[in-house]
Coordinates of C-alpha atoms in Angstrom, one line a residue:
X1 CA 103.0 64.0 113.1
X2 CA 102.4 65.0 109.8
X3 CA 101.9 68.4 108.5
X4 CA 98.3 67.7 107.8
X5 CA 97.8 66.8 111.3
X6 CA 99.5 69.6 112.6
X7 CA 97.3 72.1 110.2
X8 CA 94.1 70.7 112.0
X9 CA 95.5 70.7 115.2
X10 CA 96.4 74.2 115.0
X11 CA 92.9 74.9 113.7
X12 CA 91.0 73.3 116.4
X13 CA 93.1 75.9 118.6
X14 CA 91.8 78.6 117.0
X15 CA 88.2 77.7 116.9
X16 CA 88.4 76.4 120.3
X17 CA 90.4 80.3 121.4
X18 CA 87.7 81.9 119.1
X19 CA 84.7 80.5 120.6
X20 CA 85.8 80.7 124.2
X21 CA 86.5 76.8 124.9
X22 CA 89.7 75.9 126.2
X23 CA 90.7 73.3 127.4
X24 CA 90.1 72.4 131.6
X25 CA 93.4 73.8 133.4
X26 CA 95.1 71.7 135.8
X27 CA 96.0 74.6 137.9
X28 CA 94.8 77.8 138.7
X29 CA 96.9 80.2 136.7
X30 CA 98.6 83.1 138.0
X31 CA 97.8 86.4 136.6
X32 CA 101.7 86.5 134.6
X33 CA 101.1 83.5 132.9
X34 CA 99.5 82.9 129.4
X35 CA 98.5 80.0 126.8
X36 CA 101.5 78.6 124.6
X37 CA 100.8 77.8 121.6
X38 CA 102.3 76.6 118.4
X39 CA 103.8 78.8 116.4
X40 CA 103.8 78.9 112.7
X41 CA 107.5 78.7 112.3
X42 CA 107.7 76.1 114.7
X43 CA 104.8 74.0 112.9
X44 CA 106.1 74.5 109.2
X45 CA 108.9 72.8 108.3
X46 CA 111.0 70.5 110.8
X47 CA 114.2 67.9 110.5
X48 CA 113.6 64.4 109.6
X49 CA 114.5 63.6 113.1
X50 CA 111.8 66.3 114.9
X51 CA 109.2 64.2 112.2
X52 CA 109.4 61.7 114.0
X53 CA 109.1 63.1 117.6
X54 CA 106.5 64.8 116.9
X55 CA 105.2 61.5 115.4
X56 CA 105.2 60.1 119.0
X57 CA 103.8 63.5 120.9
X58 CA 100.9 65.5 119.8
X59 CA 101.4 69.0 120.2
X60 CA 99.7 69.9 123.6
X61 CA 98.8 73.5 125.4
X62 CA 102.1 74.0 128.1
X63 CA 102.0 77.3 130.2
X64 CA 105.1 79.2 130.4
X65 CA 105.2 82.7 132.6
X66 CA 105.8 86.0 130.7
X67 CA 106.4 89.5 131.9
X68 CA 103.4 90.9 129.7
X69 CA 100.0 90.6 130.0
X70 CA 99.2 88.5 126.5
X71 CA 95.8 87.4 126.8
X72 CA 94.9 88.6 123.9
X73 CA 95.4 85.2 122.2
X74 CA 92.3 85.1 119.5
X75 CA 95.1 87.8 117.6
X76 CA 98.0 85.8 118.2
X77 CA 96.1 82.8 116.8
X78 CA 95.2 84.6 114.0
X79 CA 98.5 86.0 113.1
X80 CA 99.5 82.4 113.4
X81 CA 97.2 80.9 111.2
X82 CA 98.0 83.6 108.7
X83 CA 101.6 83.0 108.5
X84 CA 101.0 79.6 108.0
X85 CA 98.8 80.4 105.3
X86 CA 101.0 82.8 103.6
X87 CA 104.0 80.0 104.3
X88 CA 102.1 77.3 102.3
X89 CA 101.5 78.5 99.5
X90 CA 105.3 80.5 99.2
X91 CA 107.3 78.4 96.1
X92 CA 109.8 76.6 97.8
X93 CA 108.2 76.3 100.9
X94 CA 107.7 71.6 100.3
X95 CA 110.3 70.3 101.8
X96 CA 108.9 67.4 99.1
X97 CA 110.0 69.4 96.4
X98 CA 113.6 68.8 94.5
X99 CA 115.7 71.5 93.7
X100 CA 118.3 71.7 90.6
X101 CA 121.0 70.2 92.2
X102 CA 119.1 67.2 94.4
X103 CA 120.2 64.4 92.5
X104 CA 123.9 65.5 92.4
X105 CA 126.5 64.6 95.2
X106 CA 127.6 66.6 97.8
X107 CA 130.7 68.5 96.8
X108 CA 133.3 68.6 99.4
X109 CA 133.3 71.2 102.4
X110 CA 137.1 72.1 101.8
X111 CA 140.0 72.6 103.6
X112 CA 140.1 69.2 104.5
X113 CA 137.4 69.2 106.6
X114 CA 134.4 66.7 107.0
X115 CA 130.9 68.2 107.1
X116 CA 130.0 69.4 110.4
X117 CA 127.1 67.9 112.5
X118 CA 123.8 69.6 111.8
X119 CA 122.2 71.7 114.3
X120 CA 121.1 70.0 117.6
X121 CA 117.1 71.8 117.3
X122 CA 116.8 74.2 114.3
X123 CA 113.7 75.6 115.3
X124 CA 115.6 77.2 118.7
X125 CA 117.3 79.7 116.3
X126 CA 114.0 80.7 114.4
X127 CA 113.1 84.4 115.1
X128 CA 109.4 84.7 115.5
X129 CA 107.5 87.7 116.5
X130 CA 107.3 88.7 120.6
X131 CA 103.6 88.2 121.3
X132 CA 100.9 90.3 119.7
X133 CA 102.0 93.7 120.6
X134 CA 105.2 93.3 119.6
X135 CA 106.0 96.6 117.6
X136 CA 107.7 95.0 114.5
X137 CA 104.7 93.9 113.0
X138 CA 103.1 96.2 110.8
X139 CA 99.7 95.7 112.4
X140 CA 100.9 97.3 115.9
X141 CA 102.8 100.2 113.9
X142 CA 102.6 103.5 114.8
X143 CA 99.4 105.3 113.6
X144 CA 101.5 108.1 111.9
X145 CA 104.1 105.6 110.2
X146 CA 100.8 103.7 108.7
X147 CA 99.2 106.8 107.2
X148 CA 102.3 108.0 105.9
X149 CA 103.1 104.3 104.3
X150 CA 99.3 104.2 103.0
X151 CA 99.5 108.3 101.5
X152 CA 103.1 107.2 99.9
X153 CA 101.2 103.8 98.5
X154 CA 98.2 105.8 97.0
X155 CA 100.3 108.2 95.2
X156 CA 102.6 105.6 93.6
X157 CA 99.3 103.7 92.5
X158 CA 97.5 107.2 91.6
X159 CA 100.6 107.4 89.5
X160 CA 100.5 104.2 87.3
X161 CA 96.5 104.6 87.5
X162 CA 97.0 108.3 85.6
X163 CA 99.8 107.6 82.9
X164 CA 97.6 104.7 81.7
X165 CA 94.5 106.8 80.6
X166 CA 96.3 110.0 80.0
X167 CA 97.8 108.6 76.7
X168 CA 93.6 108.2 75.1
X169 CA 93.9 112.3 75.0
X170 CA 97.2 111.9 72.6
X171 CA 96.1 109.0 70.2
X172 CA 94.7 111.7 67.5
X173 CA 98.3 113.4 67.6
X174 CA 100.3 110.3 67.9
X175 CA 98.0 108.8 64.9
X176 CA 98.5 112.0 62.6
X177 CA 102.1 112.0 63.9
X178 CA 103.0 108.5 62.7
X179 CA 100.6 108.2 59.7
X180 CA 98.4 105.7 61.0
X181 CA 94.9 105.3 62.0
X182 CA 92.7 106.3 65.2
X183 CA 92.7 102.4 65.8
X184 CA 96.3 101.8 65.8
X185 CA 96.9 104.9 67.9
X186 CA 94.1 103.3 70.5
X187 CA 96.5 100.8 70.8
X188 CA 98.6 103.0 73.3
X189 CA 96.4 102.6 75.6
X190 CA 95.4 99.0 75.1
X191 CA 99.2 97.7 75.4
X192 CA 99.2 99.9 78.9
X193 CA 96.2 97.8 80.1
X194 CA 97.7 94.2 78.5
X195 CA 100.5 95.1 80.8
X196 CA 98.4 95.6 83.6
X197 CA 97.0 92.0 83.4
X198 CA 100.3 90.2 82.8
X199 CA 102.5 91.7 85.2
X200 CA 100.9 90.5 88.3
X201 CA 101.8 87.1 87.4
X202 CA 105.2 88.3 88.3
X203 CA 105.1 90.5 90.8
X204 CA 102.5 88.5 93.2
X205 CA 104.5 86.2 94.1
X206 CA 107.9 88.0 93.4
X207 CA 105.9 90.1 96.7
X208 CA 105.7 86.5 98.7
X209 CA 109.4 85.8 98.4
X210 CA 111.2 88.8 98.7
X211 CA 108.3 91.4 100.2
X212 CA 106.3 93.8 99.5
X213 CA 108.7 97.0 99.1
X214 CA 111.6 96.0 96.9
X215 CA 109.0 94.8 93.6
X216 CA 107.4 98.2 94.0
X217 CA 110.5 100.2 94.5
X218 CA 112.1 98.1 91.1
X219 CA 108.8 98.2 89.7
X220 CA 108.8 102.2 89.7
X221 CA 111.9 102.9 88.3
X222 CA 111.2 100.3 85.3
X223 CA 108.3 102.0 84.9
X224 CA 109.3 106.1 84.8
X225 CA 112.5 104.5 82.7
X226 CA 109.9 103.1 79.7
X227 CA 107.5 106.2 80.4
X228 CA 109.7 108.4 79.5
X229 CA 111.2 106.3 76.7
X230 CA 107.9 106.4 75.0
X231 CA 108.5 110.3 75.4
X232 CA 111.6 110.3 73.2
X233 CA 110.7 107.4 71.0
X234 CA 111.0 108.0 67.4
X235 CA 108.7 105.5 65.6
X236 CA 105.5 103.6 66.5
X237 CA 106.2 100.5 67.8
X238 CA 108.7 101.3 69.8
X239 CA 106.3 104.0 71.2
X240 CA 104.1 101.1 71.6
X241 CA 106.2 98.7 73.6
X242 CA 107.2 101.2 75.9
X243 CA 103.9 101.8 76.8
X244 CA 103.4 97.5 77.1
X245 CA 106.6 97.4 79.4
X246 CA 105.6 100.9 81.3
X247 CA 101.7 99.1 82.3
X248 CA 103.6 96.2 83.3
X249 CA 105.7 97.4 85.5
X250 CA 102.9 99.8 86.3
X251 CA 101.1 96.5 87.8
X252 CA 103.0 96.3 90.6
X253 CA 101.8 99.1 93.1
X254 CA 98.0 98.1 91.8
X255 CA 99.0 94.1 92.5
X256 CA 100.6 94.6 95.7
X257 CA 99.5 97.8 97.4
X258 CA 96.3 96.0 98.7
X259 CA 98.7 93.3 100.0
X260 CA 100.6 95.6 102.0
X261 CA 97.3 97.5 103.8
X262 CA 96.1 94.0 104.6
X263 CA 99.6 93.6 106.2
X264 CA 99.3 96.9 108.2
X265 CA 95.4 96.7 108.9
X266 CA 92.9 94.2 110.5
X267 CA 89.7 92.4 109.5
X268 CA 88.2 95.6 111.2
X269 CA 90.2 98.3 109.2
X270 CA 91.1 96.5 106.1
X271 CA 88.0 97.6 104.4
X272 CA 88.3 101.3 105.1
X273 CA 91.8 101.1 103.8
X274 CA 91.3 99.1 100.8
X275 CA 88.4 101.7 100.0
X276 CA 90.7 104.4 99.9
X277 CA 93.0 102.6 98.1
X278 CA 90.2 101.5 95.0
X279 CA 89.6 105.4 94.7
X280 CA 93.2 106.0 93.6
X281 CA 93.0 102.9 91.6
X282 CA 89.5 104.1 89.6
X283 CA 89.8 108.0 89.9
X284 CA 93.7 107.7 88.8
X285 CA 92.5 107.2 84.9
X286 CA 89.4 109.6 85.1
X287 CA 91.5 112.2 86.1
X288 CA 94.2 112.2 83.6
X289 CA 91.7 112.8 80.3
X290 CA 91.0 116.6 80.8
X291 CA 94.9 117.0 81.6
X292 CA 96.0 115.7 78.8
X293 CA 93.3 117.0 76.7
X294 CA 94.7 120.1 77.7
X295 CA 98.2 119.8 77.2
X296 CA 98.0 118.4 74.3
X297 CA 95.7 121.3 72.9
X298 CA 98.8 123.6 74.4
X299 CA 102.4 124.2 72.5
X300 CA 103.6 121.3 74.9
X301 CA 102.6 118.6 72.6
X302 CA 101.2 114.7 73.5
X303 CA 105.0 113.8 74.1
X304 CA 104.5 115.5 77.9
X305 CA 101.8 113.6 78.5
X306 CA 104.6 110.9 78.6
X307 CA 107.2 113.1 80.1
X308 CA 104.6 114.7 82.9
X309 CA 104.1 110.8 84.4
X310 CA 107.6 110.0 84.2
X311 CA 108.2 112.5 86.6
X312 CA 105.3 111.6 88.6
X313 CA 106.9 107.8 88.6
X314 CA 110.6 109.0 89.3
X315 CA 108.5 111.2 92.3
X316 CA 107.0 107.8 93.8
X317 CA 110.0 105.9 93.1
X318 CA 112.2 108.3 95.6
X319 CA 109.5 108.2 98.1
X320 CA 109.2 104.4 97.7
X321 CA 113.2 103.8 98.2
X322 CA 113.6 106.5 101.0
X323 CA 110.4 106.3 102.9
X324 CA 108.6 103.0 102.7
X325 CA 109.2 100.4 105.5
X326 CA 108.8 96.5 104.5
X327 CA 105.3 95.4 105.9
X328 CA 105.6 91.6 104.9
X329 CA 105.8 89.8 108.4
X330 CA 107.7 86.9 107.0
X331 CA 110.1 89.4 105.4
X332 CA 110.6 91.9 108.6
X333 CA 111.2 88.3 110.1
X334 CA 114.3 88.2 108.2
X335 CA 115.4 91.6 108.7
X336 CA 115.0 90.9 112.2
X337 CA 116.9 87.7 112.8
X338 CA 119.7 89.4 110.1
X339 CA 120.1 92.3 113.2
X340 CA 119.6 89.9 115.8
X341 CA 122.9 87.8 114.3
X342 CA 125.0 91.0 113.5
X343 CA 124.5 92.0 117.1
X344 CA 125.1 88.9 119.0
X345 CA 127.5 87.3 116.0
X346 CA 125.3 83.8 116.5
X347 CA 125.6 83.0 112.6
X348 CA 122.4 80.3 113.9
X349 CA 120.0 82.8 114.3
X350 CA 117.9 83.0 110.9
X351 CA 113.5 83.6 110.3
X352 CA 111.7 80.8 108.6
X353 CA 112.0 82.9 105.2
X354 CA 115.4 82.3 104.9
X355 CA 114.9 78.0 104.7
X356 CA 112.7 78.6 101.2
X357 CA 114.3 77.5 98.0
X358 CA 112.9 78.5 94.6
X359 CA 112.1 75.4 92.4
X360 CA 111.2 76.2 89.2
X361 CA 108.6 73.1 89.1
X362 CA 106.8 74.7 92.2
X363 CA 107.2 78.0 90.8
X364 CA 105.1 77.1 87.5
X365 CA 102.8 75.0 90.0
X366 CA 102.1 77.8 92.1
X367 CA 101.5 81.1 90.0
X368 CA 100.0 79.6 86.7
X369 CA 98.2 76.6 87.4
X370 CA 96.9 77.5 90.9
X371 CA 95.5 80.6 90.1
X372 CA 94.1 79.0 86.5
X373 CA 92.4 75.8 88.9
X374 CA 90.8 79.0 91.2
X375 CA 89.5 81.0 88.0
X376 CA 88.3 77.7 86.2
X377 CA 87.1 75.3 89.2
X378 CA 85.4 77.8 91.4
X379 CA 82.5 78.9 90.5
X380 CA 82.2 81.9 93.0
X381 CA 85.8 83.2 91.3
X382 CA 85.2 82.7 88.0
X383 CA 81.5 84.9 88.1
X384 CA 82.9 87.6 90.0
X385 CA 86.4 87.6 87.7
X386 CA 83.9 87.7 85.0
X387 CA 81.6 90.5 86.2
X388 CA 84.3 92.1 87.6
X389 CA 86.5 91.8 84.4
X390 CA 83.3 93.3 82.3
X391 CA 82.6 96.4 84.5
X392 CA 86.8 97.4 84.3
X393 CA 86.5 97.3 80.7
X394 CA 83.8 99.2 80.1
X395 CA 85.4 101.7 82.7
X396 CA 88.7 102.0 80.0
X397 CA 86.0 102.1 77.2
X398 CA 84.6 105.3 78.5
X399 CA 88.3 106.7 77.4
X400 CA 86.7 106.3 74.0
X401 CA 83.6 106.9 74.0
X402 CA 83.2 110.4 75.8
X403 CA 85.5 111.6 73.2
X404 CA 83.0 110.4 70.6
X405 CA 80.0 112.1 72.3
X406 CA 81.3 115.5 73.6
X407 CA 84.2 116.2 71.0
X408 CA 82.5 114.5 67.9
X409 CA 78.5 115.3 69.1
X410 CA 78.8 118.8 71.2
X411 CA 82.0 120.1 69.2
X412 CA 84.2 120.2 72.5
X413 CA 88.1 120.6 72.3
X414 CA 90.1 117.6 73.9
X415 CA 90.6 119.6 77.2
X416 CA 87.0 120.5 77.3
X417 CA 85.9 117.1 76.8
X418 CA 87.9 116.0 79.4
X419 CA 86.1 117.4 82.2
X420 CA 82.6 115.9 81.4
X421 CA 84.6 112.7 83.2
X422 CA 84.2 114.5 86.5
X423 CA 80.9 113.4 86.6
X424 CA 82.6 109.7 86.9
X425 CA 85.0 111.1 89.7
X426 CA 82.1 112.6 91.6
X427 CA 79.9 109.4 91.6
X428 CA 83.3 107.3 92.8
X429 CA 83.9 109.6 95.6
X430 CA 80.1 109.4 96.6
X431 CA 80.8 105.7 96.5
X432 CA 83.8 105.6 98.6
X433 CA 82.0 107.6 101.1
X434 CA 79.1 105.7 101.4
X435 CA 81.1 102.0 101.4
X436 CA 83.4 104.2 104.5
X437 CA 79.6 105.2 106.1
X438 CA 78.9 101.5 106.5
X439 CA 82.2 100.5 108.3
X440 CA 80.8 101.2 111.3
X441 CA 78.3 98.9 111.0
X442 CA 80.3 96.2 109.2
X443 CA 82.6 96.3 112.3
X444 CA 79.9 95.7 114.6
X445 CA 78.5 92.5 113.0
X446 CA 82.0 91.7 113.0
X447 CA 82.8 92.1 116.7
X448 CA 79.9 90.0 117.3
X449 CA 81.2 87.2 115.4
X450 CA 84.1 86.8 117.4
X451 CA 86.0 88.9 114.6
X452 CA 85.2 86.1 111.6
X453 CA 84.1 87.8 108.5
X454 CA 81.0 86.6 106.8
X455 CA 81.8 87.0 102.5
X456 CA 77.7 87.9 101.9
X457 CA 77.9 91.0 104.4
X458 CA 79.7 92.5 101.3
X459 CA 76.9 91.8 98.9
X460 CA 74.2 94.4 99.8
X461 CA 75.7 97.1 98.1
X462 CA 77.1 95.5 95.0
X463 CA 73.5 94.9 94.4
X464 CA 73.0 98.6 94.4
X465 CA 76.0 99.4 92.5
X466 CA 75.1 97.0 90.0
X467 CA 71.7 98.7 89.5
X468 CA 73.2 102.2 89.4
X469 CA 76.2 101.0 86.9
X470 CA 73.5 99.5 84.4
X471 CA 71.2 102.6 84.7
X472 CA 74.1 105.2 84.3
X473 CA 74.9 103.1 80.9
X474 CA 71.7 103.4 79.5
X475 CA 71.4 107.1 80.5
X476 CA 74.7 107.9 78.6
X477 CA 73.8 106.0 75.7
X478 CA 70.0 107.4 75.5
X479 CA 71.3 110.9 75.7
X480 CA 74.6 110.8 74.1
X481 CA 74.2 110.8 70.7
X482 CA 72.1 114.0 69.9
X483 CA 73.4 117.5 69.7
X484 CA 70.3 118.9 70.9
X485 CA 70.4 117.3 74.3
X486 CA 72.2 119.4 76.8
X487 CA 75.9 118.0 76.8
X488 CA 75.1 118.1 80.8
X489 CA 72.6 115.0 80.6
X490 CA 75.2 112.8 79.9
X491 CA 77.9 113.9 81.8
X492 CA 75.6 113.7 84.7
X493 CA 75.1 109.9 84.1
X494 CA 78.6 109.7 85.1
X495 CA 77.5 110.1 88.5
X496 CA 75.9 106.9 88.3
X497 CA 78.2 105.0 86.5
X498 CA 81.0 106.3 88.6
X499 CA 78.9 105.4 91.8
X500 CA 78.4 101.6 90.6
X501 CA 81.9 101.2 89.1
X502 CA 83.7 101.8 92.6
X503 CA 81.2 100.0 94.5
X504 CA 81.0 96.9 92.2
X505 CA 84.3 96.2 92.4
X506 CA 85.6 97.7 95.8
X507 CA 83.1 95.1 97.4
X508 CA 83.8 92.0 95.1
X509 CA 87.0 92.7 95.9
X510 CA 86.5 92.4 99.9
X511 CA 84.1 89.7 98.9
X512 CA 87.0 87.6 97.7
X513 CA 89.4 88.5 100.3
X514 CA 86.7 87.3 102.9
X515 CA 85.9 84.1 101.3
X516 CA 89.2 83.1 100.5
X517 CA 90.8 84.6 103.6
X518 CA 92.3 81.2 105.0
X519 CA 93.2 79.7 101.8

C-alpha cells in the first residue's frame, strides 16, 4: 500500500473513532479488550519488502486483549495522527530522498566479514508509546512537573523578551558615547528584532530533529555569552553585532516555547497556556523601559543594562540545563528505546526518530521554500502574517515614540518616562484575563464537537482587539503632542493599545494553530 493510502486509511479511523462509527464487531468483546490500531511508527516508513505486503493487505482493525482499560481511543487516534504529522514534515523523514553518499558503493564491513542479513521485521523493535495514559508523554505528566516546566519556559522567554527593549532606554548614551546619531544608536534595538525574525528559520526545525530542550538550553548560553559581550564591547559595531547575534539566539525560547506547551497541553488547555505564555512574550519588552531608564539615569551606566540581562540569560540557562525535561514525543521516544536497549542490551531496540537522515536538499525544501509557499500561496497566512507583522511593529515603535512624547513633550527623565508604559502592561494583563475568562466557554463548544477545533471560534475577540488597538492609536497620537494635556491622557491610552495588542495576536495566533492543526 502506498503511504498515501495508508494516510487516508488512518484518517477514515479517526473520523469514523471521532464520530462514534465503528465498524460492526464480529464478536462481542470482553470488557479487557480494546481497538488496535495503526500506529504512526508502524505506518511511516517500512522495508521494501513490508511495501509490498502491505500492497496485498489493507490495514484492518484486529482486537488484541490488554490489562488496562484503553477505551479512550479518540486520544490515542489523535496522538497518532499527530505524530504522523510531525513525522512528515521532519527533513529526512522520504525514504525517496538521497543522501550524500547514495550514489557511492558500499564500503566493506571489515574483518572479513560479509554484511549481515537485515532485520527479519524492523518495525518489532520500534518503541512506541504504551497507550494513552502512558506517563512518558508529556500530555499525561504530572500537574506539578508541567507548571514548573511552563514557570521555567516563561522566564527564559520573559528574559529574551526584556533585554530586547531594555537597550531603547541606552541609545542616547550609547549614541553620545560612540559619536554617532540617535538613528544609528536605534539600531541596537533594530538588529535585536532582525535577529528575532531570522533565527527561527534555524531553530524550528533544529526543535523537530533533535527536540525541544537542547536548542533552548544552546540557545541561552549563546545568548547571555553575546549579551554580555555587547556589555564589554569597545566600539559600535561590534556593540551592534552582539546585539544581532544576542536576538537571534534570543529567538529560540519565543520560537519554540509555544511548541513545547502544545506538547504538554491539549486542544482544551493549549489556549490557557499559550495565553500565559503571549504575556511574557508582550509584557517582557514593556517592562524593561522604566528599568533601564533608571539605571541608566544612575552611576551604573547603559553598559548594565547589558550586563543585568546577561545574568538573567545565564539564570534561565541553569534552570534550562538542570530542570527542563524534553517534551518532544518523538524525542522522549528515543530516550526511551536508548534505556530500554541499555537495560536489556537488545542493540535492535531503537524509536522511529532514530531512522531520519538529514539531506541537505530536503532541508532547504522544508524550512525555506515550505514556509515561503504557506506565506505566499495562502491567503488566510499571508493576511494574518501581515496584520499580525503590522500590529508587532508598531508595538517595538512605541519604544520610540513614548520617549518622544513624555521626555521630549512633558520634560520626564528616562526612568520617569518609562513608567507611562505601564499603561500598555495593564491593558495586556486585562487582555490575558479576559481571553483566560472565555476558556470555559471555548472548552465547551469544543467538547461538543467531539474535541475538533473550529479556527473562526477564535475570531470574535480579535475583532474587539482590533477596535481597541486602532482607538488607543489615535488617542495617543491626539493627546500626545501637547504639553498642556495631562501627561496621564496618553499614558492611559495604553490601556487600550495594550488590551488590543495581546488579543490581536494571542488569538491569530490560536487561529493559525487551529487551521493548520493537521498540516
Amino acid at each position: 500500500m502506498k503511504l498515501d493510502e495508508v494516510d487516508r486509511e488512518l484518517i477514515r479511523a479517526e473520523n469514523d473513532a471521532l464520530s462514534g462509527i465503528s465498524p460492526p464487531p464480529a464478536h462481542r468483546r470482553a470488557s479487557n479488550e480494546i481497538e488496535h490500531v495503526a500506529s504512526a511508527s508502524s505506518v511511516l516508513t517500512t522495508s521494501s519488502s513490508e511495501d509490498a505486503d502491505l500492497s496485498e493487505h489493507r490495514i484492518s482493525m484486529a482486537r488484541i486483549p490488554t490489562s488496562q482499560d484503553l477505551e479512550r481511543h479518540p486520544t490515542e487516534l489523535s496522538r497518532i495522527h499527530t505524530a504522523l504529522s510531525q513525522h512528515e514534515s521532519t527533513v529526512g523523514r522520504d525514504p525517496r530522498s538521497k543522501s550524500r553518499d547514495s550514489g557511492k558503493p558500499l564500503p566493506a564491513f571489515g574483518g572479513g566479514k560479509p554484511l549481515p542479513p537485515q532485520l527479519p521485521d524492523r518495525e518489532a523493535y520500534v518503541v512506541e508509546f504504551d497507550g494513552p495514559d502512558d506517563p512518558y508523554h508529556p500530555q499525561n505528566w504530572p500537574l506539578k512537573k508541567k507548571l514548573i516546566t511552563a514557570a521555567i519556559l516563561g522566564y527564559t522567554t520573559v528574559a529574551a523578551a526584556f533585554t530586547s527593549s531594555i537597550f531603547s532606554a541606552a541609545t542616547p548614551y550609547v549614541a553620545k558615547e560612540f559619536g554617532v546619531s540617535t538613528e544609528v544608536g536605534i539600531l541596537g534595538v533594530s538588529l535585536f528584532v532582525l535577529g528575532f525574525a531570522t533565527g527561527p528559520i534555524f531553530w524550528a526545525p533544529l526543535s523537530e530533529l533533535k527536540g525541544r530542550r537542547l536548542p533552548i538550553v544552546v540557545a541561552m548560553f549563546g545568548f547571555s555569552i553575546f549579551t554580555i559581550s555587547c556589555a564589554v564591547a569597545k566600539d559600535l559595531q561590534t556593540l551592534l553585532v552582539c546585539r544581532f547575534f544576542a536576538g537571534f539566539f534570543g529567538a529560540s525560547p519565543l520560537t519554540i516555547v509555544g511548541a513545547v506547551f502544545s506538547d504538554m497541553f491539549n486542544n482544551a488547555t493549549r489556549g490557557v497556556a499559550i495565553t500565559i505564555f503571549s504575556m511574557g512574550v508582550f509584557t517582557g519588552p514593556l517592562l524593561a523601559p522604566f528599568v533601564g531608564g533608571f539605571i541608566v539615569e544612575s552611576y551604573l551606566g547603559w553598559r548594565w543594562t547589558m550586563y543585568i540581562t546577561s545574568f538573567m540569560g545565564f539564570f534561565a540557562f541553569t534552570l534550562d540545563l538542570f530542570f527542563m525535561s524534553e517534551s518532544y514525543p518523538p524525542v522522549v521516544l528515543v530516550q526511551k528505546a536508548a534505556e530500554l536497549r541499555r537495560r536489556t542490551l537488545n542493540w535492535g531496540i531503537h524509536a522511529k526518530q532514530e531512522e531520519i537522515e538529514v539531506d541537505l536538499k530536503e532541508l532547504l525544501q522544508k524550512n525555506f521554500t515550505r514556509p515561503m509557499r504557506l506565506l505566499f500561496l495562502e491567503p488566510i497566512v499571508t493576511l494574518v502574517s501581515i496584520y499580525v507583522a503590522f500590529v508587532y511593529g508598531l508595538l517595538y515603535l512605541f519604544l520610540t515614540a513614548y520617549p518622544l512624547v513624555f521626555q521630549g513633550v512633558h520634560g520626564f527623565n528616562a526612568g520617569q518616562s518609562g513608567l507611562a508604559f505601564l499603561g500598555l502592561v495593564i491593558g495586556q494583563l486585562i487582555a490575558g484575563v479576559t481571553v483566560l475568562l472565555t476558556q470555559p466557554s471555548y472548552q465547551r463548544k469544543l467538547a461538543a464537537n467531539n474535541g475538533i477545533p473550529i479556527p473562526e471560534w477564535r475570531l470574535p475577540i480579535i475583532m474587539v482587539g482590533g477596535v481597541a488597538f486602532t482607538g488607543g492609536i489615535f488617542w495617543f497620537g491626539w493627546s500626545g503632542y501637547r504639553s498642556d494635556i495631562h501627561w496621564a491622557v496618553p499614558a492611559a491610552s495604553g490601556l487600550f493599545s495594550g488590551f488590543g495588542l495581546l488579543t490581536i495576536f494571542l488569538s491569530s495566533l490560536n487561529y493559525l494553530v487551529d487551521a493548520y492543526l493537521m498540516l
